[in-house]
Structure formats: structure tokens, C-alpha cells
JSON list of C-alpha atoms in Angstrom, two decimals:
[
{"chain": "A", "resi": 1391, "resn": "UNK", "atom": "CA", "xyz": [-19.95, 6.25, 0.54]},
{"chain": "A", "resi": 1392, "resn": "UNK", "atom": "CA", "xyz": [-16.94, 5.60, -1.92]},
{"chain": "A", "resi": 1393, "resn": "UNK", "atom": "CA", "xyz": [-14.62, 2.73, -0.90]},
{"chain": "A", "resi": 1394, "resn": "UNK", "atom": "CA", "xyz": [-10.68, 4.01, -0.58]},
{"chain": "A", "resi": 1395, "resn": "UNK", "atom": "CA", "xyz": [-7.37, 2.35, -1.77]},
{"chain": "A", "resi": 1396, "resn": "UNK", "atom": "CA", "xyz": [-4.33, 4.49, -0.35]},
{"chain": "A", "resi": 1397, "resn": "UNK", "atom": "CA", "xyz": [-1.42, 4.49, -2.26]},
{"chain": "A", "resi": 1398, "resn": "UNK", "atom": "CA", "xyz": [1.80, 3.50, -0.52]},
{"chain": "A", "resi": 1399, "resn": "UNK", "atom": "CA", "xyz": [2.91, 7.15, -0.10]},
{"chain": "A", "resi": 1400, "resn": "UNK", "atom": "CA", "xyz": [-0.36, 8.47, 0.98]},
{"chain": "A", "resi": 1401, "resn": "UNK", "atom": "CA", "xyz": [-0.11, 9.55, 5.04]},
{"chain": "A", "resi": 1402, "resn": "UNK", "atom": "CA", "xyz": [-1.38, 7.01, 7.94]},
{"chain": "A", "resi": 1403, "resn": "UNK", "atom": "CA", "xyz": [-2.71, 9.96, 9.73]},
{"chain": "A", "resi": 1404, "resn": "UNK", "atom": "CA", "xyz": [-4.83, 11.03, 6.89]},
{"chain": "A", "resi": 1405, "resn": "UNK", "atom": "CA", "xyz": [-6.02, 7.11, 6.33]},
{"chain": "A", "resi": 1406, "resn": "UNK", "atom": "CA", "xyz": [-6.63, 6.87, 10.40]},
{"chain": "A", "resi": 1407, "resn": "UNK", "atom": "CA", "xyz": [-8.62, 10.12, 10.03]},
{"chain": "A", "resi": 1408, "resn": "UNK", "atom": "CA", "xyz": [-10.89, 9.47, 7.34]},
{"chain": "A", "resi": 1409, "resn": "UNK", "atom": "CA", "xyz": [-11.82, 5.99, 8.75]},
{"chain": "A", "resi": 1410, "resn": "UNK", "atom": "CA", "xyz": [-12.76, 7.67, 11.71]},
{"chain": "A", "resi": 1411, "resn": "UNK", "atom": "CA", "xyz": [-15.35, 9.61, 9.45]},
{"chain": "A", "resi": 1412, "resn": "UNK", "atom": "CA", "xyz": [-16.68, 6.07, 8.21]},
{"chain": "A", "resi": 1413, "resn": "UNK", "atom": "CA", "xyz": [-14.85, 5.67, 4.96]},
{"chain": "A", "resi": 1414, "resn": "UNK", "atom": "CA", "xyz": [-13.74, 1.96, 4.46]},
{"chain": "A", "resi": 1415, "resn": "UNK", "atom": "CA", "xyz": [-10.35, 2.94, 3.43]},
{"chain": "A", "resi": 1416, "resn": "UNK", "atom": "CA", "xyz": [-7.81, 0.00, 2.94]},
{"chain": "A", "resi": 1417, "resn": "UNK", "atom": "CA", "xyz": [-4.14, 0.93, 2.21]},
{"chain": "A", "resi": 1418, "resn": "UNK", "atom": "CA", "xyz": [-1.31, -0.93, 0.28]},
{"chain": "A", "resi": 1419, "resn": "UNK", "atom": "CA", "xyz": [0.38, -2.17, 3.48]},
{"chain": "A", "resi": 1420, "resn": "UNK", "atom": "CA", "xyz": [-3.19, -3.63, 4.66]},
{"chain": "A", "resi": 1421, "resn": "UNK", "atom": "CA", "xyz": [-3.28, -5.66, 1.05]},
{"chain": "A", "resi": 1422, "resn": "UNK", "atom": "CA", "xyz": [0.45, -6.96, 1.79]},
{"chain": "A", "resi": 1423, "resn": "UNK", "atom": "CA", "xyz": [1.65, -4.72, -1.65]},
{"chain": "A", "resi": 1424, "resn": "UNK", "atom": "CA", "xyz": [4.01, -1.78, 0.40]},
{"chain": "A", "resi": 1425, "resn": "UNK", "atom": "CA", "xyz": [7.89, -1.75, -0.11]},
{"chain": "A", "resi": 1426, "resn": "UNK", "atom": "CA", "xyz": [7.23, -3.98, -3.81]},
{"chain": "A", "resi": 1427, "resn": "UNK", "atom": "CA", "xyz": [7.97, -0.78, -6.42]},
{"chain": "A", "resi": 1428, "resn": "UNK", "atom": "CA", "xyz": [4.55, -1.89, -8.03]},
{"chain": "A", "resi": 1429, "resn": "UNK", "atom": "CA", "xyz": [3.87, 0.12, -10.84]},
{"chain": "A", "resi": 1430, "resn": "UNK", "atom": "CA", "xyz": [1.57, 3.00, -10.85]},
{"chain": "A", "resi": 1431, "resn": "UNK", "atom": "CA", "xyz": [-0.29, 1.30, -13.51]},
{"chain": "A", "resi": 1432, "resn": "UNK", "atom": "CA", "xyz": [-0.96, -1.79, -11.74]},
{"chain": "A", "resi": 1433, "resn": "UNK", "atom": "CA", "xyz": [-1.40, 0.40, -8.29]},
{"chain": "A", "resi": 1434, "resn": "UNK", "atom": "CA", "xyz": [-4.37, 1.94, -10.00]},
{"chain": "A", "resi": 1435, "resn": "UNK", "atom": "CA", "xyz": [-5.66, -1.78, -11.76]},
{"chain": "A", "resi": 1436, "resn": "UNK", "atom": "CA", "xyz": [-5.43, -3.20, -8.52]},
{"chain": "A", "resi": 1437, "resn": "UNK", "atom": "CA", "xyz": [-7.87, -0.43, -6.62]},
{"chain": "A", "resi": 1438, "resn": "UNK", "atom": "CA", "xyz": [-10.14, -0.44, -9.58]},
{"chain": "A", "resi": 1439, "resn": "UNK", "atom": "CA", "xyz": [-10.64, -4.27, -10.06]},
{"chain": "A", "resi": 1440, "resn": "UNK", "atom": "CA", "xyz": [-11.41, -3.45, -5.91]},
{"chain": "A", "resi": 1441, "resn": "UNK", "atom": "CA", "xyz": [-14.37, -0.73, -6.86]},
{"chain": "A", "resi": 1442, "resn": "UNK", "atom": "CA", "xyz": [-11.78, 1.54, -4.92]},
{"chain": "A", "resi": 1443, "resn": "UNK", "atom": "CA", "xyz": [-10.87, 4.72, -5.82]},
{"chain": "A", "resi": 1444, "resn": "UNK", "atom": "CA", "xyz": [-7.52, 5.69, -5.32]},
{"chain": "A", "resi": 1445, "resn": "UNK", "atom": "CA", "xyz": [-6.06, 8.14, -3.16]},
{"chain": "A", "resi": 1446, "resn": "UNK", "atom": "CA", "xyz": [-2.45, 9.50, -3.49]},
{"chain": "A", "resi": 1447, "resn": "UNK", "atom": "CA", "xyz": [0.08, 12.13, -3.40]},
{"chain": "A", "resi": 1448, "resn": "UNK", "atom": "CA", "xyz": [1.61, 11.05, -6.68]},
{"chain": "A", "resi": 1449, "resn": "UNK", "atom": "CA", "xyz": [-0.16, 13.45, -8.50]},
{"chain": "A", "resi": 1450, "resn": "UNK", "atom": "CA", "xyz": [1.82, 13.82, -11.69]},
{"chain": "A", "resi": 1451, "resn": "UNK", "atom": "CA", "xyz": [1.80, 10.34, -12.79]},
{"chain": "A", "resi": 1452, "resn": "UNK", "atom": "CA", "xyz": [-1.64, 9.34, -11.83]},
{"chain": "A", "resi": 1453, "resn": "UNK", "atom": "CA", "xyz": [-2.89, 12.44, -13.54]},
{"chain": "A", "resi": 1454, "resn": "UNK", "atom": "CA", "xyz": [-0.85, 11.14, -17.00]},
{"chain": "A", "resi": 1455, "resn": "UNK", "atom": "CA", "xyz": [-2.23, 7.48, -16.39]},
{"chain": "A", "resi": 1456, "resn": "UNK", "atom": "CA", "xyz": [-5.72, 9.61, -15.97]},
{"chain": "A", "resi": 1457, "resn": "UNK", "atom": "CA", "xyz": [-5.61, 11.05, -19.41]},
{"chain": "A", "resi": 1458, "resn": "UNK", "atom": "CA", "xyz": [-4.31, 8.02, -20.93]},
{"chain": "A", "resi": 1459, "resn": "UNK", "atom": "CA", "xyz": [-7.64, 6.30, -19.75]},
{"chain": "A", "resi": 1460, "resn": "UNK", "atom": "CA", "xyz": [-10.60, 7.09, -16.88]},
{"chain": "A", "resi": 1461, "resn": "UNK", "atom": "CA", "xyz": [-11.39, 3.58, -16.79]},
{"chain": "A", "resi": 1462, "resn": "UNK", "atom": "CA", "xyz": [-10.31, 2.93, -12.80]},
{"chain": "A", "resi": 1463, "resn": "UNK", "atom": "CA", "xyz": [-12.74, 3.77, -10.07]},
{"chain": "A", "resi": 1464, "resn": "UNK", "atom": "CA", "xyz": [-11.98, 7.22, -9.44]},
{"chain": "A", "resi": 1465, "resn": "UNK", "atom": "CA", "xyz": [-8.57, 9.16, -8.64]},
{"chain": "A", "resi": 1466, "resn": "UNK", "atom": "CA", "xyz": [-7.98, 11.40, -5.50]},
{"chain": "A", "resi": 1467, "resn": "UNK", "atom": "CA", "xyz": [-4.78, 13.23, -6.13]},
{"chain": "A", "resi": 1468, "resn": "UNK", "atom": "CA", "xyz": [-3.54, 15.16, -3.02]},
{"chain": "A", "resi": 1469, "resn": "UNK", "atom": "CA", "xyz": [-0.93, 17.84, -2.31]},
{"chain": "A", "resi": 1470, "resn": "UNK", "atom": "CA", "xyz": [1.35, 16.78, 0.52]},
{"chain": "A", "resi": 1471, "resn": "UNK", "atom": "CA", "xyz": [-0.32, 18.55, 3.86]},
{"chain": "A", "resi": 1472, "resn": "UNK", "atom": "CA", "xyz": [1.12, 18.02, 7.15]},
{"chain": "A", "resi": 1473, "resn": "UNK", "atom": "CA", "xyz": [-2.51, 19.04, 8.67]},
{"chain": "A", "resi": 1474, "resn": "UNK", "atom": "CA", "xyz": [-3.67, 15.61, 8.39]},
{"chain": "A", "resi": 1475, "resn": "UNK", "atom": "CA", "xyz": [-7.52, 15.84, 9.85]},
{"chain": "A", "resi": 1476, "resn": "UNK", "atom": "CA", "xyz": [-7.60, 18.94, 7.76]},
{"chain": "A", "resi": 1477, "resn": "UNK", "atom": "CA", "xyz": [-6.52, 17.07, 4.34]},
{"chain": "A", "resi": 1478, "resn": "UNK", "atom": "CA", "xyz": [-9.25, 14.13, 5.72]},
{"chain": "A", "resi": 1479, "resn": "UNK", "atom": "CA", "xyz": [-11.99, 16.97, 6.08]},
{"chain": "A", "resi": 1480, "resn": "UNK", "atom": "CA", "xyz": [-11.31, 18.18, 2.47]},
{"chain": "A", "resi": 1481, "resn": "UNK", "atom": "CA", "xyz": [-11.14, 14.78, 0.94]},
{"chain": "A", "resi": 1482, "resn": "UNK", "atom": "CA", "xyz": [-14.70, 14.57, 3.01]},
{"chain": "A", "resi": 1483, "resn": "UNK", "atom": "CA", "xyz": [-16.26, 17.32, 1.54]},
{"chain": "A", "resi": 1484, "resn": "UNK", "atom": "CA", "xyz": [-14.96, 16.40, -1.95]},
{"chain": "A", "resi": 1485, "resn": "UNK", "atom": "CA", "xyz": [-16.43, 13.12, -1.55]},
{"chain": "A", "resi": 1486, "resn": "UNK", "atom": "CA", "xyz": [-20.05, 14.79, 0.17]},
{"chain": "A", "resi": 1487, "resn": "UNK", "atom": "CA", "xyz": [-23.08, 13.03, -1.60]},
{"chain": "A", "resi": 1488, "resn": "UNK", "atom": "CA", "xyz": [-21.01, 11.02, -3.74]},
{"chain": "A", "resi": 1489, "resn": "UNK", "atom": "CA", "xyz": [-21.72, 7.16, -4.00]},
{"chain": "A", "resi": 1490, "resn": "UNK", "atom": "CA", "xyz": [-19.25, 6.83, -7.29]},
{"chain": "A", "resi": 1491, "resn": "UNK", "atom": "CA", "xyz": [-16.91, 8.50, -8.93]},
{"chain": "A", "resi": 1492, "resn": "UNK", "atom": "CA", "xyz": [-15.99, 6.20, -11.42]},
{"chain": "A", "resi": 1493, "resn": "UNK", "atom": "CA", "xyz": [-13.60, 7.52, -14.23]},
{"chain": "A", "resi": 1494, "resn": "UNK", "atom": "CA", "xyz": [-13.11, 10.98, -12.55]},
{"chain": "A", "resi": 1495, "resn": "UNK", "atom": "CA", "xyz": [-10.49, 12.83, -10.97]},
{"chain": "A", "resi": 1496, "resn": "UNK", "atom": "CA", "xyz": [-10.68, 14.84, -7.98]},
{"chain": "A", "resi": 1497, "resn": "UNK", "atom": "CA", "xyz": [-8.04, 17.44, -6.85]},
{"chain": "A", "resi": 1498, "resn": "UNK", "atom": "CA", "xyz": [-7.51, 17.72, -3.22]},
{"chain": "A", "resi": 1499, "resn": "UNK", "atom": "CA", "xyz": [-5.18, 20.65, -2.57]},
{"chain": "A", "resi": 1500, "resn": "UNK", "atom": "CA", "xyz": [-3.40, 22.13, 0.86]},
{"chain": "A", "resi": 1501, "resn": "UNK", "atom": "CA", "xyz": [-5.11, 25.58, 1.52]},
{"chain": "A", "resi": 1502, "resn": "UNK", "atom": "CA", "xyz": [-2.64, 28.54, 0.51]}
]
């Protein structure tokens, strides 16, 4: 199963949801690095030199530092979604028979 960093701004809900599926998910505030304005570039150093891939709502900047270079431990960028078990399911499914997902990016977006 893939190992989690959450972003600062990614939902507690969402974190709470997917441990409860058996992800080991650990989140900036866990790590002591919430409320520090740490750049997005070290955000995403930090969860790959962890063999975590990321998971955040900042999409449009960790998208730009994603074409700049796929060498972190995989990217989940989310839309915002209020239905937190739901936005835990879909990360799930994304994630399904994946043990690495080194270098790629995965789009997990809020059901029209």
C-alpha cells in the first residue's frame, strides 16, 4: 500500500478516513511542519526523502513543480470536496493495486 504525506491544507476528515482504510498516512502537523509557510518545493522534498507520496489540494503549483521534475514519490492532487469519505474512497480506488507510484501524478477530482 503507498505511504501518505498530507499537505498542510489537505482535510483531517479525509486523512482520518483513509487511515481508517489502512493507509499509513502522516500529515504536516503530525511531523511538527504546519503554520511554517514551508515551501511547496521543500513540502514535496520532505515527503519524497519519506517514500511518501503527497497528497494535496494545491493542485496548480504541485502540478508546475510536477513538470519541472517527477523525481518525488508520487503526487495526489485533489479538488476541494466537502464529502470527505467520498474523496477517501476515490483516492482508494486510485491507489487500488498500487504498491508505488513513484514520479507520477494522480488526479483526484469531486464528481460533477
Amino acid at each position: 500500500m503507498v505511504a501518505l504525506y498530507a499537505n498542510e491544507n489537505f482535510p483531517l476528515p479525509v486523512v482520518e478516513a483513509l487511515r481508517a482504510l489502512g493507509y499509513d498516512v502522516l500529515t504536516s502537523q503530525d511531523v511538527g511542519n504546519a503554520g511554517q509557510a514551508i515551501p511547496d518545493e521543500a513540502v514535496l522534498r520532505f515527503a519524497a526523502d519519506q517514500g511518501r507520496a503527497l497528497l494535496t489540494i494545491n493542485r496548480k503549483h504541485f502540478l508546475k513543480l510536477h513538470r519541472a521534475s517527477s523525481s518525488h514519490a508520487g503526487l495526489l492532487l485533489c479538488t476541494l470536496d466537502l464529502d470527505f469519505a467520498g474523496q477517501a474512497a476515490r483516492i482508494h480506488t486510485a491507489l487500488a493495486g498500487l504498491d508505488d507510484i513513484a514520479g507520477q501524478l494522480l488526479r483526484i477530482n469531486r464528481p460533477a
